[in-house]
Structures are given as structure tokens and as C-alpha cells.
Coordinates of N, CA and C in Angstrom, one line a residue:
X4 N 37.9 -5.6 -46.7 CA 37.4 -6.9 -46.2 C 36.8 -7.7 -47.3
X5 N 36.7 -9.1 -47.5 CA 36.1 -9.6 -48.4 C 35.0 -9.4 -48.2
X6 N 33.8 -9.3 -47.3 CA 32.3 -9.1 -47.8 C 31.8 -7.9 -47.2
X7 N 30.8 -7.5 -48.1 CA 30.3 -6.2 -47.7 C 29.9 -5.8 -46.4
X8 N 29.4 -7.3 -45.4 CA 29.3 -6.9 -44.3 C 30.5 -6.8 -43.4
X9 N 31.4 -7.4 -43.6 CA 32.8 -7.9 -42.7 C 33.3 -5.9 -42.9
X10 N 33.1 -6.0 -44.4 CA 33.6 -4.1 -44.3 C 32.9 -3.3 -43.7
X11 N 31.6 -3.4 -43.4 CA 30.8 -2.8 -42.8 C 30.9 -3.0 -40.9
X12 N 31.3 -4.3 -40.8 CA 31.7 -4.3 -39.3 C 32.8 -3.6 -39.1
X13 N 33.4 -3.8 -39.4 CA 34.7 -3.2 -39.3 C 34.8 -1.6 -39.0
X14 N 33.8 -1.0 -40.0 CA 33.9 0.8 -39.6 C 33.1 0.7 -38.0
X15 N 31.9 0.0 -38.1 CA 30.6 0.1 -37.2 C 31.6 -0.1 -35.4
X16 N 32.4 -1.3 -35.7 CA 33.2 -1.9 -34.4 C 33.9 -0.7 -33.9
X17 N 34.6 0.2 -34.6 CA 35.7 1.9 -34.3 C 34.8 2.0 -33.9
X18 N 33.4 2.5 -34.6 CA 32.2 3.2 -33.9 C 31.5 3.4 -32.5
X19 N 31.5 2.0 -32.6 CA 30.8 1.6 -31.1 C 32.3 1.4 -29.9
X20 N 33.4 1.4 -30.2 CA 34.1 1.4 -29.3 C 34.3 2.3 -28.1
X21 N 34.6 1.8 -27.1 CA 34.5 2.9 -25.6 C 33.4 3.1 -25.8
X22 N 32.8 4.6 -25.7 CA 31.6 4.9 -24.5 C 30.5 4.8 -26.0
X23 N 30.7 4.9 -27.2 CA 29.6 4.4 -28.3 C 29.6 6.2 -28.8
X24 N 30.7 7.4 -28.8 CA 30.1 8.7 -28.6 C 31.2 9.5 -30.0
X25 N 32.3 8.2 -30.7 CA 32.9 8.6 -31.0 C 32.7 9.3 -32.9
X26 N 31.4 8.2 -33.1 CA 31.0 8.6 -34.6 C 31.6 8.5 -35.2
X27 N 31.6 8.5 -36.7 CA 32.2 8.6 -37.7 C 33.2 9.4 -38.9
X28 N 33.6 10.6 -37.5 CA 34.4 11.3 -38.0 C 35.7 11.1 -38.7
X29 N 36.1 10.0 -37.9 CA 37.5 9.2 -38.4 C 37.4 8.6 -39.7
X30 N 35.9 8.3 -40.5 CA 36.4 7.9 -41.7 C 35.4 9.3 -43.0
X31 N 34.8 10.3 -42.1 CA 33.9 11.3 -43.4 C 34.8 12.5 -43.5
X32 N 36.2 12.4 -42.4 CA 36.7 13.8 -42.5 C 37.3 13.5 -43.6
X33 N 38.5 14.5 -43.9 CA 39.0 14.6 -45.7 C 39.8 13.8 -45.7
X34 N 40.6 13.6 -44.3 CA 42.0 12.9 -44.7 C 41.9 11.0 -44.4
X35 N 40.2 10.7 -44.0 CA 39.8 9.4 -43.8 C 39.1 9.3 -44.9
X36 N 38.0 10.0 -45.3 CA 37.3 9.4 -46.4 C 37.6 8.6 -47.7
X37 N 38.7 8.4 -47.9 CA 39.4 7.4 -48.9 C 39.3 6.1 -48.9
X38 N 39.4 6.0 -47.5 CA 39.6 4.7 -47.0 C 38.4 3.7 -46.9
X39 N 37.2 4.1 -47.1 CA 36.1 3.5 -46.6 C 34.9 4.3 -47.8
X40 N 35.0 5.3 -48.3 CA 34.1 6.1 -49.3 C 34.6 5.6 -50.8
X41 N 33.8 5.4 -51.7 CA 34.0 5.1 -53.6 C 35.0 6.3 -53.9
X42 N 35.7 6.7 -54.7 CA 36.7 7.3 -55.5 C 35.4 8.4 -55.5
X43 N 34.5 8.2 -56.9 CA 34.0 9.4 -57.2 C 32.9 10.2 -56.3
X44 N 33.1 9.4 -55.2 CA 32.0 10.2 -54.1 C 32.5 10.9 -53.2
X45 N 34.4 10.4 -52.8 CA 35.4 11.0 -52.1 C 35.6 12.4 -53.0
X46 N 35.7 12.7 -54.2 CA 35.9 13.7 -55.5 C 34.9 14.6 -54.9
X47 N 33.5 14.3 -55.2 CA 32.5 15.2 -55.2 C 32.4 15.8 -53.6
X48 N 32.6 14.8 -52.7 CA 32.3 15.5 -51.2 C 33.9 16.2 -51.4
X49 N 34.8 15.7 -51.6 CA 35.8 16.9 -51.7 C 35.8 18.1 -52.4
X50 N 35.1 18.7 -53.3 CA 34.8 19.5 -53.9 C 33.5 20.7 -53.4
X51 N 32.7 19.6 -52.7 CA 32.0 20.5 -52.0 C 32.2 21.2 -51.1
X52 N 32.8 20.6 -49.9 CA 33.8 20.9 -48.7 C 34.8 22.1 -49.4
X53 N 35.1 22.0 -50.6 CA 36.6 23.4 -50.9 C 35.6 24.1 -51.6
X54 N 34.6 23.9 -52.1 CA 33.4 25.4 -52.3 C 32.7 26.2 -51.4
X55 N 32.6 25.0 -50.5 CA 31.9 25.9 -49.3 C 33.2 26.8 -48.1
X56 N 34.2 25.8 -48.0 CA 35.1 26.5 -47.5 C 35.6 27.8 -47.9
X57 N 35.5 27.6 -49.3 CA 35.6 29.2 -49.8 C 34.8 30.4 -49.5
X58 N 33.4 29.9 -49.5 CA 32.5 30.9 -49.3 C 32.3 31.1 -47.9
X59 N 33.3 30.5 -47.2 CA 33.1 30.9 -45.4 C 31.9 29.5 -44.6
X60 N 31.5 29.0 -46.1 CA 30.2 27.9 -45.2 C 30.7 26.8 -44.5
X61 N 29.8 25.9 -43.9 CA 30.1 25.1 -43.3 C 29.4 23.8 -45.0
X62 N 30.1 22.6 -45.4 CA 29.8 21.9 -46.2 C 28.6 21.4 -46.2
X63 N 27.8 20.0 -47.4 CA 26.9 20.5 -47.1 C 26.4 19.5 -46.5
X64 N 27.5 18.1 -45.6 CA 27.1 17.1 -44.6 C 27.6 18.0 -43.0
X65 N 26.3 18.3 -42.8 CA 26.4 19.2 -41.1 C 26.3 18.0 -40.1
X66 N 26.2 16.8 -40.7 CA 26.1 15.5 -39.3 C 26.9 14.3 -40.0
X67 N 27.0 13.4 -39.2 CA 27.6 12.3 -39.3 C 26.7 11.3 -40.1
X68 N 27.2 11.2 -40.9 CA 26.1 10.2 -41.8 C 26.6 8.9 -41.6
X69 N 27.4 8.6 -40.7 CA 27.5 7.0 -40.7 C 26.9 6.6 -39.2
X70 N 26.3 8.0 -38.6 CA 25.5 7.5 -37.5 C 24.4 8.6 -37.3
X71 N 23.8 9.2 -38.3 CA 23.0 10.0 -38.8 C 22.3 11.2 -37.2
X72 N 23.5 11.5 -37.1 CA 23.8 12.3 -36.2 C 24.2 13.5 -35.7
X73 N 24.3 14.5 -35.3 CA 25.2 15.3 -34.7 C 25.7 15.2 -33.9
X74 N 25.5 14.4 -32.8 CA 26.0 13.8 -31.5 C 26.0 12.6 -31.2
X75 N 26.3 11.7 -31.9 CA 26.4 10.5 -32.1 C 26.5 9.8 -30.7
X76 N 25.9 8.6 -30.6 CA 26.0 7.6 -29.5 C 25.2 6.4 -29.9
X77 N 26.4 5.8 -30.3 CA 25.8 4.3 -30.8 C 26.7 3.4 -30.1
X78 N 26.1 2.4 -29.3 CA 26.5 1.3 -28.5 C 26.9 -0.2 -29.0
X79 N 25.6 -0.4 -30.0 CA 25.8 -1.5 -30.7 C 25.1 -1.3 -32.1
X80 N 25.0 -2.3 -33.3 CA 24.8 -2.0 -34.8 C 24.6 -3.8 -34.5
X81 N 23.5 -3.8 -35.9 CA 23.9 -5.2 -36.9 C 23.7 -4.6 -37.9
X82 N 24.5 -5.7 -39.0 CA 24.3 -5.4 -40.5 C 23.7 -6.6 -41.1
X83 N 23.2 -6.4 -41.9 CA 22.1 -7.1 -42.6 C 22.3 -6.8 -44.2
X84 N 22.5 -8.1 -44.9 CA 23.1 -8.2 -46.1 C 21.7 -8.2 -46.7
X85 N 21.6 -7.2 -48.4 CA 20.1 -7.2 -48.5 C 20.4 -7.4 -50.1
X86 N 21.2 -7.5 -51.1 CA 22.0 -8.0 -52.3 C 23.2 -7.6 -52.6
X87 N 23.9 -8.5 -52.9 CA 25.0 -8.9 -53.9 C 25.3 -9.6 -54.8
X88 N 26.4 -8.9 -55.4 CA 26.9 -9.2 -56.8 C 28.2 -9.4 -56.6
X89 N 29.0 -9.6 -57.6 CA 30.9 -9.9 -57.1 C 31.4 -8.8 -57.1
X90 N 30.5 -7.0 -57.1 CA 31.6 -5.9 -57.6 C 30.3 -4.9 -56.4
X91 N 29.8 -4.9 -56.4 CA 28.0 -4.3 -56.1 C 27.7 -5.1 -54.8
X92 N 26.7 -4.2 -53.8 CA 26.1 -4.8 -52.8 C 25.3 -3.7 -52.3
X93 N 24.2 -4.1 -51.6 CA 23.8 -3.3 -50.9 C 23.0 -4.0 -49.3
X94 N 23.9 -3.0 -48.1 CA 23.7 -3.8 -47.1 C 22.7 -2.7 -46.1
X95 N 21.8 -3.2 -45.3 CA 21.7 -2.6 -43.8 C 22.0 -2.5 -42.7
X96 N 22.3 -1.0 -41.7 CA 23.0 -0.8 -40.8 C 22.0 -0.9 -39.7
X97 N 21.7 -1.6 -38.6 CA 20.8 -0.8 -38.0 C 21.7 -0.3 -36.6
X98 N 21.5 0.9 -36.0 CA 22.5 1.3 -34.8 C 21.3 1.5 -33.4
X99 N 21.9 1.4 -32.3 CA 21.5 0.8 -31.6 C 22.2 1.9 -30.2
X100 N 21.5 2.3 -29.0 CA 21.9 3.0 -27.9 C 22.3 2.2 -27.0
X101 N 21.4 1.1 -26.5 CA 21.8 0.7 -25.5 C 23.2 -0.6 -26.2
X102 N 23.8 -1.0 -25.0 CA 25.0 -2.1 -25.8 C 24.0 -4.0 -25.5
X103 N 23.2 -3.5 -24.7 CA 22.3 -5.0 -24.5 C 20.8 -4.8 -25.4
X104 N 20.5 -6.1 -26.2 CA 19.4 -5.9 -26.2 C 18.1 -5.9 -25.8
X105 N 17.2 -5.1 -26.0 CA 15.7 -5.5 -24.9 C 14.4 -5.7 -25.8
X106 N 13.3 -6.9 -25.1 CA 12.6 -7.3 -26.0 C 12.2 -6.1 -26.6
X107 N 11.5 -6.3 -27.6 CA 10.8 -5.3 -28.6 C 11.6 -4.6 -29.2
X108 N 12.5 -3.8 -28.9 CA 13.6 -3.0 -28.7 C 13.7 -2.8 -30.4
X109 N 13.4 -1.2 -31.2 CA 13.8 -0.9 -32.4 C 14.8 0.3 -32.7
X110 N 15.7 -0.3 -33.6 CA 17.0 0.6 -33.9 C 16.8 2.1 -33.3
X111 N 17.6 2.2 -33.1 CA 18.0 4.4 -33.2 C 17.3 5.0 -34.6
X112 N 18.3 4.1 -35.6 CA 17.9 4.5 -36.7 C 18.3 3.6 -37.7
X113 N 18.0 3.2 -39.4 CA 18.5 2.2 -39.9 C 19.1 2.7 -40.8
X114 N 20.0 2.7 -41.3 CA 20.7 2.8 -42.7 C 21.2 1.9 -43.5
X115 N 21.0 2.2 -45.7 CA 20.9 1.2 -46.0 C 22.1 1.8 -46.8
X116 N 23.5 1.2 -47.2 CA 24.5 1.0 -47.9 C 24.2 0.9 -49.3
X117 N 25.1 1.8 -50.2 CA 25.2 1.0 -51.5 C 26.6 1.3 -51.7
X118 N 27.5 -0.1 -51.8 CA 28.5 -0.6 -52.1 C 29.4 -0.8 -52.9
X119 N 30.5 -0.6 -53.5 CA 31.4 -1.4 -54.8 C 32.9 -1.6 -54.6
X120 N 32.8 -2.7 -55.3 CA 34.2 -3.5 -55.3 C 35.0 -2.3 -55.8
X121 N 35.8 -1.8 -55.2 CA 36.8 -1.0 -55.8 C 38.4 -0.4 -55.5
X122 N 39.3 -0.6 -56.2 CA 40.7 -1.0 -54.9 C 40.9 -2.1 -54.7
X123 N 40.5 -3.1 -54.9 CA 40.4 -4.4 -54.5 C 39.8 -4.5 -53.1
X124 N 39.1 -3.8 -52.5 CA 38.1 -3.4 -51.4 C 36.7 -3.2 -51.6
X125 N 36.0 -3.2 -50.9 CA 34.7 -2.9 -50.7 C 34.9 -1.3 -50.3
X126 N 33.7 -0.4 -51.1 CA 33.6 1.0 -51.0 C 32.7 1.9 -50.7
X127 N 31.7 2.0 -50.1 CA 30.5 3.0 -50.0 C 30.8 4.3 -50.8
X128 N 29.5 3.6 -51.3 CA 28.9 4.6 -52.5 C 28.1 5.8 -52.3
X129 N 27.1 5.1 -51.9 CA 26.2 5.5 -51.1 C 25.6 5.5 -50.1
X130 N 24.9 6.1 -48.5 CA 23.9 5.8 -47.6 C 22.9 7.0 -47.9
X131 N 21.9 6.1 -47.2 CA 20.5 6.7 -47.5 C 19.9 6.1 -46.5
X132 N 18.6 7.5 -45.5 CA 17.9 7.1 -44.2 C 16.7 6.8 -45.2
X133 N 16.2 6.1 -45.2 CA 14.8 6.3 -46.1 C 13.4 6.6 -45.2
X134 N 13.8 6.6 -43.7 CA 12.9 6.7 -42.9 C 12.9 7.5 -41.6
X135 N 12.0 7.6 -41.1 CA 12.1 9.0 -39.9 C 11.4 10.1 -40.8
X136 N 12.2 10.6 -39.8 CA 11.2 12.6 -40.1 C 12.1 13.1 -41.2
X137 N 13.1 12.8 -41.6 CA 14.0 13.6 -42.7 C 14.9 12.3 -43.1
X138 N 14.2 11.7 -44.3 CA 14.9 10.6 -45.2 C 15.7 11.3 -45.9
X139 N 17.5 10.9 -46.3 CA 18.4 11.6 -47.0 C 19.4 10.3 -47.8
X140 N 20.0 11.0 -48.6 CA 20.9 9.9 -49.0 C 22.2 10.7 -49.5
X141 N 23.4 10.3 -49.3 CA 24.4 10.8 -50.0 C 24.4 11.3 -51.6
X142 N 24.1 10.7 -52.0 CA 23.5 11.0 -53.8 C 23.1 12.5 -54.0
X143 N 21.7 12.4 -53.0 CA 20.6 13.9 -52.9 C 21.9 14.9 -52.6
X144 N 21.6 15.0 -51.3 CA 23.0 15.9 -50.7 C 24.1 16.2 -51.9
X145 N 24.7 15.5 -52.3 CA 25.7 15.7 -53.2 C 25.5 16.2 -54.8
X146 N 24.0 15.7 -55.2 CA 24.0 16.0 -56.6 C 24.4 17.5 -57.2
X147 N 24.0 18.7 -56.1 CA 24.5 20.3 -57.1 C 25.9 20.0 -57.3
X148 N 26.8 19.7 -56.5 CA 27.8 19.2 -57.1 C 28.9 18.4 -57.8
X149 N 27.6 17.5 -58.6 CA 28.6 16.9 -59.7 C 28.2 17.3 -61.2

């Protein structure tokens, strides 16, 4: 999609579709992650996934990181564009249980995107929770193996 958020709606909209329960498996499994993940980040989560498959483990994303979950139920999302460049961006997700919103009313949880032009597409590079009880980011998780 041309803007980082339009690419970002786009996964979030599959997401929230039907009952909001469906998560993000369709684009972090092996044979989706291309489509929506950076080249060298698809590399390194593929390499971790055939190390640990070797050793009998389970990899080393045990939840849904595009709805920082294991049981995902997200109803509604906004994204919130926080910089860009013509190749680079970095956007925010916030997700959301109920599908209406209510006054006061703060996210499930927020997640913040890092982005790049790549393919002639927009690519997640990175996510990272930076808040809650256990802040993570794709980067951390993945650094033993690159």
C-alpha cells in the first residue's frame, strides 16, 4: 500500500474481521511472513523456527506479535503515524476488544511499528510493546540469532 498506515490497515482490517479472534497467524506463519515482514527479518525468524524445530522446541515467538497475544481478540485498532521518510516509518497500533468505543476507554495494548520501503511495498521490520508488564520487540527476541 502506498502509506505506512494504509499497510498497516490492511493487515489490522483481516485481523479484526468476523468475531475479532482470528490474530495474526495468517501473516507470522512461514508461508505468510513474506508478505507483510522485511526480507532480513523473514531470514532470521526463518532460521530460528528451523533451529528450534530441530531441537524438538517450540520457536522463539510463542504468541502473536501482531496482537501481542496468545489468544487474540481484537475487535477494533487505530494506527497512528508517528515518522516518516520516503523508505522508513514508524507507526502506532493501538488494538482494541470492544468493536464500539467507550468514554475513557484505553487500548488492550499499543504497539509501535518500524517500517521500510522494500519490494516496492511497505515492510515491518520491527514491533515492539514498550509497555505493560513484559515490553518486547522483534529485534530483542530475534538478536541470538543473527
Amino acid at each position: 500500500d502506498d502509506t505506512p498506515e494504509a499497510f498497516l490497515t490492511a493487515i489490522y482490517a483481516r485481523i479484526t474481521a468476523g468475531d475479532g479472534a482470528a490474530g495474526g497467524a495468517s501473516f507470522t506463519d512461514k508461508a505468510g511472513r513474506s508478505r507483510v515482514f522485511a526480507a532480513d527479518l523473514v531470514k532470521v525468524w526463518d532460521k530460528a523456527d528451523d533451529e528450534a524445530e530441530k531441537s524438538g522446541e517450540i520457536g522463539p515467538i510463542e504468541f502473536d506479535p501482531l496482537t501481542d497475544s496468545q489468544d487474540p481478540l481484537v475487535r477494533r485498532f487505530t494506527v497512528q503515524a508517528v515518522e516518516a521518510t520516503a523508505d522508513r516509518a514508524t507507526s502506532r497500533v493501538s488494538l482494541f476488544r470492544d468493536r464500539k468505543p467507550k468514554a475513557g476507554e484505553k487500548p488492550e495494548t499499543v504497539l509501535e511499528f518500524t517500517l521500510k520501503r522494500e519490494a516496492g511495498g511497505w515492510r515491518i521490520e520491527d514491533i515492539a510493546r514498550k509497555g505493560g508488564e513484559t515490553p518486547w520487540t522483534l529485534a530483542e527476541i530475534f538478536a541470538p540469532y543473527r
